[in-house]
Amino acid sequence: MSYPNCSCGHNDCVCEVVRKIVAAQNQVADRNKHCSSSCNDSIRELYSQNHSINRNTTIPFILFNKGSLKPFIASGVYKKKKKGCCEDAFFAALETPVLRAIRFIPHTCCVEVELLQPVNEHGIPLTHGGKNLVDFFKDKCHRQTVNFKKNGICITLDLECFCAITCLSPIKLLPRRSHSSNC
């Protein structure tokens, strides 16, 4: 769902869509404690699932900056263990346009989001950065994004800074890798 005529005024269209995403995800999680198209379609699809254990629980989305309508590429830093070392770690960075809404900050249009790592069919991360959406969504074998992985890297966004949003189909996220960042 996009709004090409957004101005820098008080436009809360993106804010309201993300509020619906958070509510839908929370409702699904509450009902399942034991266990691409428009955003409205993605929300409806998330709600309409049966109550199986493997049901989708997340609506990933991409935000677009006001003015330029270019995708927002979120970035974050996390601590990662060195391969073959038990306690040694280093700081690594991740850039991604794909986000997961976690929670709204009360009485604001600010939301905490988790950065989602694109992964291939084997769960292997595909990229740590890019300038365009195509950098994150390749169509070559072994480079195709088929899912997203939790990262535990979270940032807080003021949704009034964005003018458009597009939602991906609901998914069940892969678990995050072990590092010290936490939402």
PDB file of C-alpha atoms in Angstrom:
ATOM      1  CA  MET A   1       0.000   0.000   0.000  1.00  0.00           C
ATOM      2  CA  SER A   2       1.626   3.263  -0.972  1.00  0.00           C
ATOM      3  CA  TYR A   3       0.659   6.906  -0.743  1.00  0.00           C
ATOM      4  CA  PRO A   4       2.571   8.836  -3.431  1.00  0.00           C
ATOM      5  CA  ASN A   5       1.103  12.227  -2.457  1.00  0.00           C
ATOM      6  CA  CYS A   6       2.331  12.178   1.157  1.00  0.00           C
ATOM      7  CA  SER A   7       3.481  15.485   2.537  1.00  0.00           C
ATOM      8  CA  CYS A   8       5.686  16.168   5.515  1.00  0.00           C
ATOM      9  CA  GLY A   9       2.637  17.134   7.602  1.00  0.00           C
ATOM     10  CA  HIS A  10       0.885  14.923  10.113  1.00  0.00           C
ATOM     11  CA  ASN A  11       0.194  11.930   7.890  1.00  0.00           C
ATOM     12  CA  ASP A  12      -0.364   8.817   9.968  1.00  0.00           C
ATOM     13  CA  CYS A  13      -1.333   6.376   7.203  1.00  0.00           C
ATOM     14  CA  VAL A  14       1.861   4.322   7.701  1.00  0.00           C
ATOM     15  CA  CYS A  15       1.435   4.548  11.468  1.00  0.00           C
ATOM     16  CA  GLU A  16      -2.088   3.104  11.311  1.00  0.00           C
ATOM     17  CA  VAL A  17      -1.084   0.217   9.008  1.00  0.00           C
ATOM     18  CA  VAL A  18       1.783  -0.753  11.310  1.00  0.00           C
ATOM     19  CA  ARG A  19      -0.580  -0.535  14.323  1.00  0.00           C
ATOM     20  CA  LYS A  20      -2.815  -3.085  12.536  1.00  0.00           C
ATOM     21  CA  ILE A  21       0.204  -5.325  11.877  1.00  0.00           C
ATOM     22  CA  VAL A  22       1.205  -5.256  15.546  1.00  0.00           C
ATOM     23  CA  ALA A  23      -2.372  -6.001  16.639  1.00  0.00           C
ATOM     24  CA  ALA A  24      -2.678  -8.898  14.155  1.00  0.00           C
ATOM     25  CA  GLN A  25       0.659 -10.415  15.175  1.00  0.00           C
ATOM     26  CA  ASN A  26      -0.208 -10.078  18.867  1.00  0.00           C
ATOM     27  CA  GLN A  27      -3.609 -11.694  18.363  1.00  0.00           C
ATOM     28  CA  VAL A  28      -2.049 -14.651  16.532  1.00  0.00           C
ATOM     29  CA  ALA A  29       0.608 -15.069  19.210  1.00  0.00           C
ATOM     30  CA  ASP A  30      -2.033 -14.909  21.965  1.00  0.00           C
ATOM     31  CA  ARG A  31      -4.159 -17.601  20.287  1.00  0.00           C
ATOM     32  CA  ASN A  32      -1.159 -19.864  19.711  1.00  0.00           C
ATOM     33  CA  LYS A  33       0.654 -19.834  23.065  1.00  0.00           C
ATOM     34  CA  HIS A  34       1.619 -23.523  22.820  1.00  0.00           C
ATOM     35  CA  CYS A  35       3.064 -23.532  19.960  1.00  0.00           C
ATOM     36  CA  SER A  36       2.244  -9.807  -1.735  1.00  0.00           C
ATOM     37  CA  SER A  37       0.139  -7.855  -2.022  1.00  0.00           C
ATOM     38  CA  SER A  38      -1.334  -5.072   0.023  1.00  0.00           C
ATOM     39  CA  CYS A  39      -0.864  -4.775   3.755  1.00  0.00           C
ATOM     40  CA  ASN A  40      -4.600  -5.350   4.267  1.00  0.00           C
ATOM     41  CA  ASP A  41      -4.297  -8.648   2.357  1.00  0.00           C
ATOM     42  CA  SER A  42      -1.315  -9.683   4.489  1.00  0.00           C
ATOM     43  CA  ILE A  43      -3.194  -8.822   7.694  1.00  0.00           C
ATOM     44  CA  ARG A  44      -6.273 -10.741   6.504  1.00  0.00           C
ATOM     45  CA  GLU A  45      -4.079 -13.719   5.530  1.00  0.00           C
ATOM     46  CA  LEU A  46      -2.442 -13.763   8.974  1.00  0.00           C
ATOM     47  CA  TYR A  47      -5.842 -13.735  10.703  1.00  0.00           C
ATOM     48  CA  SER A  48      -7.399 -16.360   8.415  1.00  0.00           C
ATOM     49  CA  GLN A  49      -4.921 -19.178   9.091  1.00  0.00           C
ATOM     50  CA  ASN A  50      -5.972 -22.319  10.839  1.00  0.00           C
ATOM     51  CA  HIS A  51      -4.638 -22.982  14.326  1.00  0.00           C
ATOM     52  CA  SER A  52      -1.785 -25.316  13.310  1.00  0.00           C
ATOM     53  CA  ILE A  53       1.543 -25.299  15.143  1.00  0.00           C
ATOM     54  CA  ASN A  54       3.411 -24.163  12.006  1.00  0.00           C
ATOM     55  CA  ARG A  55       1.279 -21.111  11.351  1.00  0.00           C
ATOM     56  CA  ASN A  56       2.751 -17.831  10.207  1.00  0.00           C
ATOM     57  CA  THR A  57       3.252 -15.258  12.956  1.00  0.00           C
ATOM     58  CA  THR A  58       4.864 -12.232  11.291  1.00  0.00           C
ATOM     59  CA  ILE A  59       4.067  -9.703   8.576  1.00  0.00           C
ATOM     60  CA  PRO A  60       7.415  -8.400   7.328  1.00  0.00           C
ATOM     61  CA  PHE A  61       7.268  -4.937   5.803  1.00  0.00           C
ATOM     62  CA  ILE A  62       9.341  -2.318   4.009  1.00  0.00           C
ATOM     63  CA  LEU A  63       9.021   1.412   4.659  1.00  0.00           C
ATOM     64  CA  PHE A  64       9.664   4.198   2.150  1.00  0.00           C
ATOM     65  CA  ASN A  65      11.111   7.592   3.055  1.00  0.00           C
ATOM     66  CA  LYS A  66       9.043  10.758   2.663  1.00  0.00           C
ATOM     67  CA  GLY A  67      10.048  12.911  -0.261  1.00  0.00           C
ATOM     68  CA  SER A  68      12.292  10.459  -2.101  1.00  0.00           C
ATOM     69  CA  LEU A  69      10.026   7.408  -1.785  1.00  0.00           C
ATOM     70  CA  LYS A  70      13.229   5.339  -1.647  1.00  0.00           C
ATOM     71  CA  PRO A  71      13.181   2.269   0.574  1.00  0.00           C
ATOM     72  CA  PHE A  72      14.406   2.764   4.111  1.00  0.00           C
ATOM     73  CA  ILE A  73      17.448   0.559   4.653  1.00  0.00           C
ATOM     74  CA  ALA A  74      17.696  -0.012   8.404  1.00  0.00           C
ATOM     75  CA  SER A  75      21.042  -0.742   9.972  1.00  0.00           C
ATOM     76  CA  GLY A  76      22.190  -2.067  13.301  1.00  0.00           C
ATOM     77  CA  VAL A  77      25.251  -3.466  15.040  1.00  0.00           C
ATOM     78  CA  TYR A  78      25.451  -6.689  17.000  1.00  0.00           C
ATOM     79  CA  LYS A  79      28.092  -8.734  18.753  1.00  0.00           C
ATOM     80  CA  LYS A  80      28.987 -11.969  16.967  1.00  0.00           C
ATOM     81  CA  LYS A  81      31.071 -14.893  18.191  1.00  0.00           C
ATOM     82  CA  LYS A  82      34.182 -15.700  16.194  1.00  0.00           C
ATOM     83  CA  LYS A  83      34.082 -19.078  14.459  1.00  0.00           C
ATOM     84  CA  GLY A  84      36.042 -21.683  16.399  1.00  0.00           C
ATOM     85  CA  CYS A  85      36.375 -19.449  19.449  1.00  0.00           C
ATOM     86  CA  CYS A  86      34.356 -19.954  22.583  1.00  0.00           C
ATOM     87  CA  GLU A  87      34.440 -16.495  24.119  1.00  0.00           C
ATOM     88  CA  ASP A  88      35.970 -14.216  21.488  1.00  0.00           C
ATOM     89  CA  ALA A  89      33.515 -11.933  19.754  1.00  0.00           C
ATOM     90  CA  PHE A  90      33.471  -8.956  17.421  1.00  0.00           C
ATOM     91  CA  PHE A  91      30.964  -6.334  16.357  1.00  0.00           C
ATOM     92  CA  ALA A  92      29.249  -6.855  13.011  1.00  0.00           C
ATOM     93  CA  ALA A  93      26.736  -4.710  11.136  1.00  0.00           C
ATOM     94  CA  LEU A  94      23.551  -5.604   9.323  1.00  0.00           C
ATOM     95  CA  GLU A  95      21.568  -3.580   6.798  1.00  0.00           C
ATOM     96  CA  THR A  96      18.140  -4.643   5.642  1.00  0.00           C
ATOM     97  CA  PRO A  97      14.976  -3.050   4.280  1.00  0.00           C
ATOM     98  CA  VAL A  98      12.786  -5.734   5.879  1.00  0.00           C
ATOM     99  CA  LEU A  99      11.369  -5.054   9.322  1.00  0.00           C
ATOM    100  CA  ARG A 100       9.133  -6.690  11.915  1.00  0.00           C
ATOM    101  CA  ALA A 101       7.013  -4.532  14.210  1.00  0.00           C
ATOM    102  CA  ILE A 102       7.530  -5.375  17.866  1.00  0.00           C
ATOM    103  CA  ARG A 103       5.633  -2.771  19.893  1.00  0.00           C
ATOM    104  CA  PHE A 104       4.435   0.805  19.853  1.00  0.00           C
ATOM    105  CA  ILE A 105       5.855   3.388  22.226  1.00  0.00           C
ATOM    106  CA  PRO A 106       2.809   4.642  24.206  1.00  0.00           C
ATOM    107  CA  HIS A 107       1.163   7.887  23.070  1.00  0.00           C
ATOM    108  CA  THR A 108       3.408   8.266  19.989  1.00  0.00           C
ATOM    109  CA  CYS A 109       3.686   7.101  16.411  1.00  0.00           C
ATOM    110  CA  CYS A 110       7.026   5.504  17.292  1.00  0.00           C
ATOM    111  CA  VAL A 111       7.460   1.761  17.015  1.00  0.00           C
ATOM    112  CA  GLU A 112      10.195  -0.636  17.996  1.00  0.00           C
ATOM    113  CA  VAL A 113      11.120  -2.818  15.023  1.00  0.00           C
ATOM    114  CA  GLU A 114      13.420  -5.774  14.559  1.00  0.00           C
ATOM    115  CA  LEU A 115      15.708  -5.909  11.531  1.00  0.00           C
ATOM    116  CA  LEU A 116      15.129  -9.128   9.578  1.00  0.00           C
ATOM    117  CA  GLN A 117      17.994 -10.921   7.811  1.00  0.00           C
ATOM    118  CA  PRO A 118      17.159 -12.278   4.331  1.00  0.00           C
ATOM    119  CA  VAL A 119      18.139 -15.970   4.063  1.00  0.00           C
ATOM    120  CA  ASN A 120      18.211 -18.572   1.296  1.00  0.00           C
ATOM    121  CA  GLU A 121      16.535 -21.998   1.260  1.00  0.00           C
ATOM    122  CA  HIS A 122      19.251 -23.376   3.570  1.00  0.00           C
ATOM    123  CA  GLY A 123      18.819 -20.573   6.130  1.00  0.00           C
ATOM    124  CA  ILE A 124      22.121 -18.980   5.105  1.00  0.00           C
ATOM    125  CA  PRO A 125      22.175 -15.154   5.334  1.00  0.00           C
ATOM    126  CA  LEU A 126      22.385 -13.573   1.892  1.00  0.00           C
ATOM    127  CA  THR A 127      23.723 -10.068   2.424  1.00  0.00           C
ATOM    128  CA  HIS A 128      24.711  -7.595   5.053  1.00  0.00           C
ATOM    129  CA  GLY A 129      23.950  -4.467   3.058  1.00  0.00           C
ATOM    130  CA  GLY A 130      22.844  -2.729  -0.089  1.00  0.00           C
ATOM    131  CA  LYS A 131      21.534   0.517  -1.520  1.00  0.00           C
ATOM    132  CA  ASN A 132      18.496  -0.812  -3.386  1.00  0.00           C
ATOM    133  CA  LEU A 133      15.817  -3.429  -2.820  1.00  0.00           C
ATOM    134  CA  VAL A 134      17.321  -5.590  -5.568  1.00  0.00           C
ATOM    135  CA  ASP A 135      20.522  -5.905  -3.532  1.00  0.00           C
ATOM    136  CA  PHE A 136      18.496  -7.850  -0.964  1.00  0.00           C
ATOM    137  CA  PHE A 137      16.323  -9.889  -3.338  1.00  0.00           C
ATOM    138  CA  LYS A 138      18.398 -11.730  -5.943  1.00  0.00           C
ATOM    139  CA  ASP A 139      16.799 -14.223  -8.300  1.00  0.00           C
ATOM    140  CA  LYS A 140      19.847 -16.421  -8.875  1.00  0.00           C
ATOM    141  CA  CYS A 141      19.943 -19.956  -7.491  1.00  0.00           C
ATOM    142  CA  HIS A 142      21.322 -20.105  -3.915  1.00  0.00           C
ATOM    143  CA  ARG A 143      20.914 -16.301  -3.710  1.00  0.00           C
ATOM    144  CA  GLN A 144      17.113 -16.263  -3.606  1.00  0.00           C
ATOM    145  CA  THR A 145      15.482 -14.884  -0.482  1.00  0.00           C
ATOM    146  CA  VAL A 146      13.006 -17.493   0.701  1.00  0.00           C
ATOM    147  CA  ASN A 147      12.610 -16.462   4.336  1.00  0.00           C
ATOM    148  CA  PHE A 148      13.886 -14.130   7.019  1.00  0.00           C
ATOM    149  CA  LYS A 149      15.778 -14.745  10.204  1.00  0.00           C
ATOM    150  CA  LYS A 150      15.313 -12.975  13.512  1.00  0.00           C
ATOM    151  CA  ASN A 151      18.378 -11.043  14.571  1.00  0.00           C
ATOM    152  CA  GLY A 152      17.500  -9.477  17.887  1.00  0.00           C
ATOM    153  CA  ILE A 153      18.696  -6.153  16.452  1.00  0.00           C
ATOM    154  CA  CYS A 154      16.043  -3.562  17.206  1.00  0.00           C
ATOM    155  CA  ILE A 155      15.631   0.121  16.535  1.00  0.00           C
ATOM    156  CA  THR A 156      12.891   2.604  17.346  1.00  0.00           C
ATOM    157  CA  LEU A 157      11.383   4.473  14.396  1.00  0.00           C
ATOM    158  CA  ASP A 158       9.146   7.513  14.199  1.00  0.00           C
ATOM    159  CA  LEU A 159       6.636   6.383  11.574  1.00  0.00           C
ATOM    160  CA  GLU A 160       5.763   9.986  10.736  1.00  0.00           C
ATOM    161  CA  CYS A 161       9.104  10.073   8.855  1.00  0.00           C
ATOM    162  CA  PHE A 162       7.776   7.603   6.274  1.00  0.00           C
ATOM    163  CA  CYS A 163       5.316   8.037   3.468  1.00  0.00           C
ATOM    164  CA  ALA A 164       4.679   4.515   2.200  1.00  0.00           C
ATOM    165  CA  ILE A 165       4.721   0.913   3.319  1.00  0.00           C
ATOM    166  CA  THR A 166       4.615  -2.402   1.515  1.00  0.00           C
ATOM    167  CA  CYS A 167       3.904  -5.668   3.266  1.00  0.00           C
ATOM    168  CA  LEU A 168       5.209  -9.083   2.381  1.00  0.00           C
ATOM    169  CA  SER A 169       3.125 -12.215   2.806  1.00  0.00           C
ATOM    170  CA  PRO A 170       2.943 -13.508   6.375  1.00  0.00           C
ATOM    171  CA  ILE A 171       5.779 -15.844   7.363  1.00  0.00           C
ATOM    172  CA  LYS A 172       7.096 -17.873  10.246  1.00  0.00           C
ATOM    173  CA  LEU A 173      10.528 -16.421  11.030  1.00  0.00           C
ATOM    174  CA  LEU A 174      13.624 -18.545  11.452  1.00  0.00           C
ATOM    175  CA  PRO A 175      15.112 -18.257  14.945  1.00  0.00           C
ATOM    176  CA  ARG A 176      17.829 -15.692  15.492  1.00  0.00           C
ATOM    177  CA  ARG A 177      21.485 -16.559  15.541  1.00  0.00           C
ATOM    178  CA  SER A 178      23.236 -16.448  18.854  1.00  0.00           C
ATOM    179  CA  HIS A 179      24.686 -13.030  19.582  1.00  0.00           C
ATOM    180  CA  SER A 180      24.256 -10.631  22.434  1.00  0.00           C
ATOM    181  CA  SER A 181      21.751  -8.180  20.918  1.00  0.00           C
ATOM    182  CA  ASN A 182      18.242  -8.545  22.215  1.00  0.00           C
ATOM    183  CA  CYS A 183      14.880  -6.916  21.515  1.00  0.00           C
TER     184      CYS A 183
END
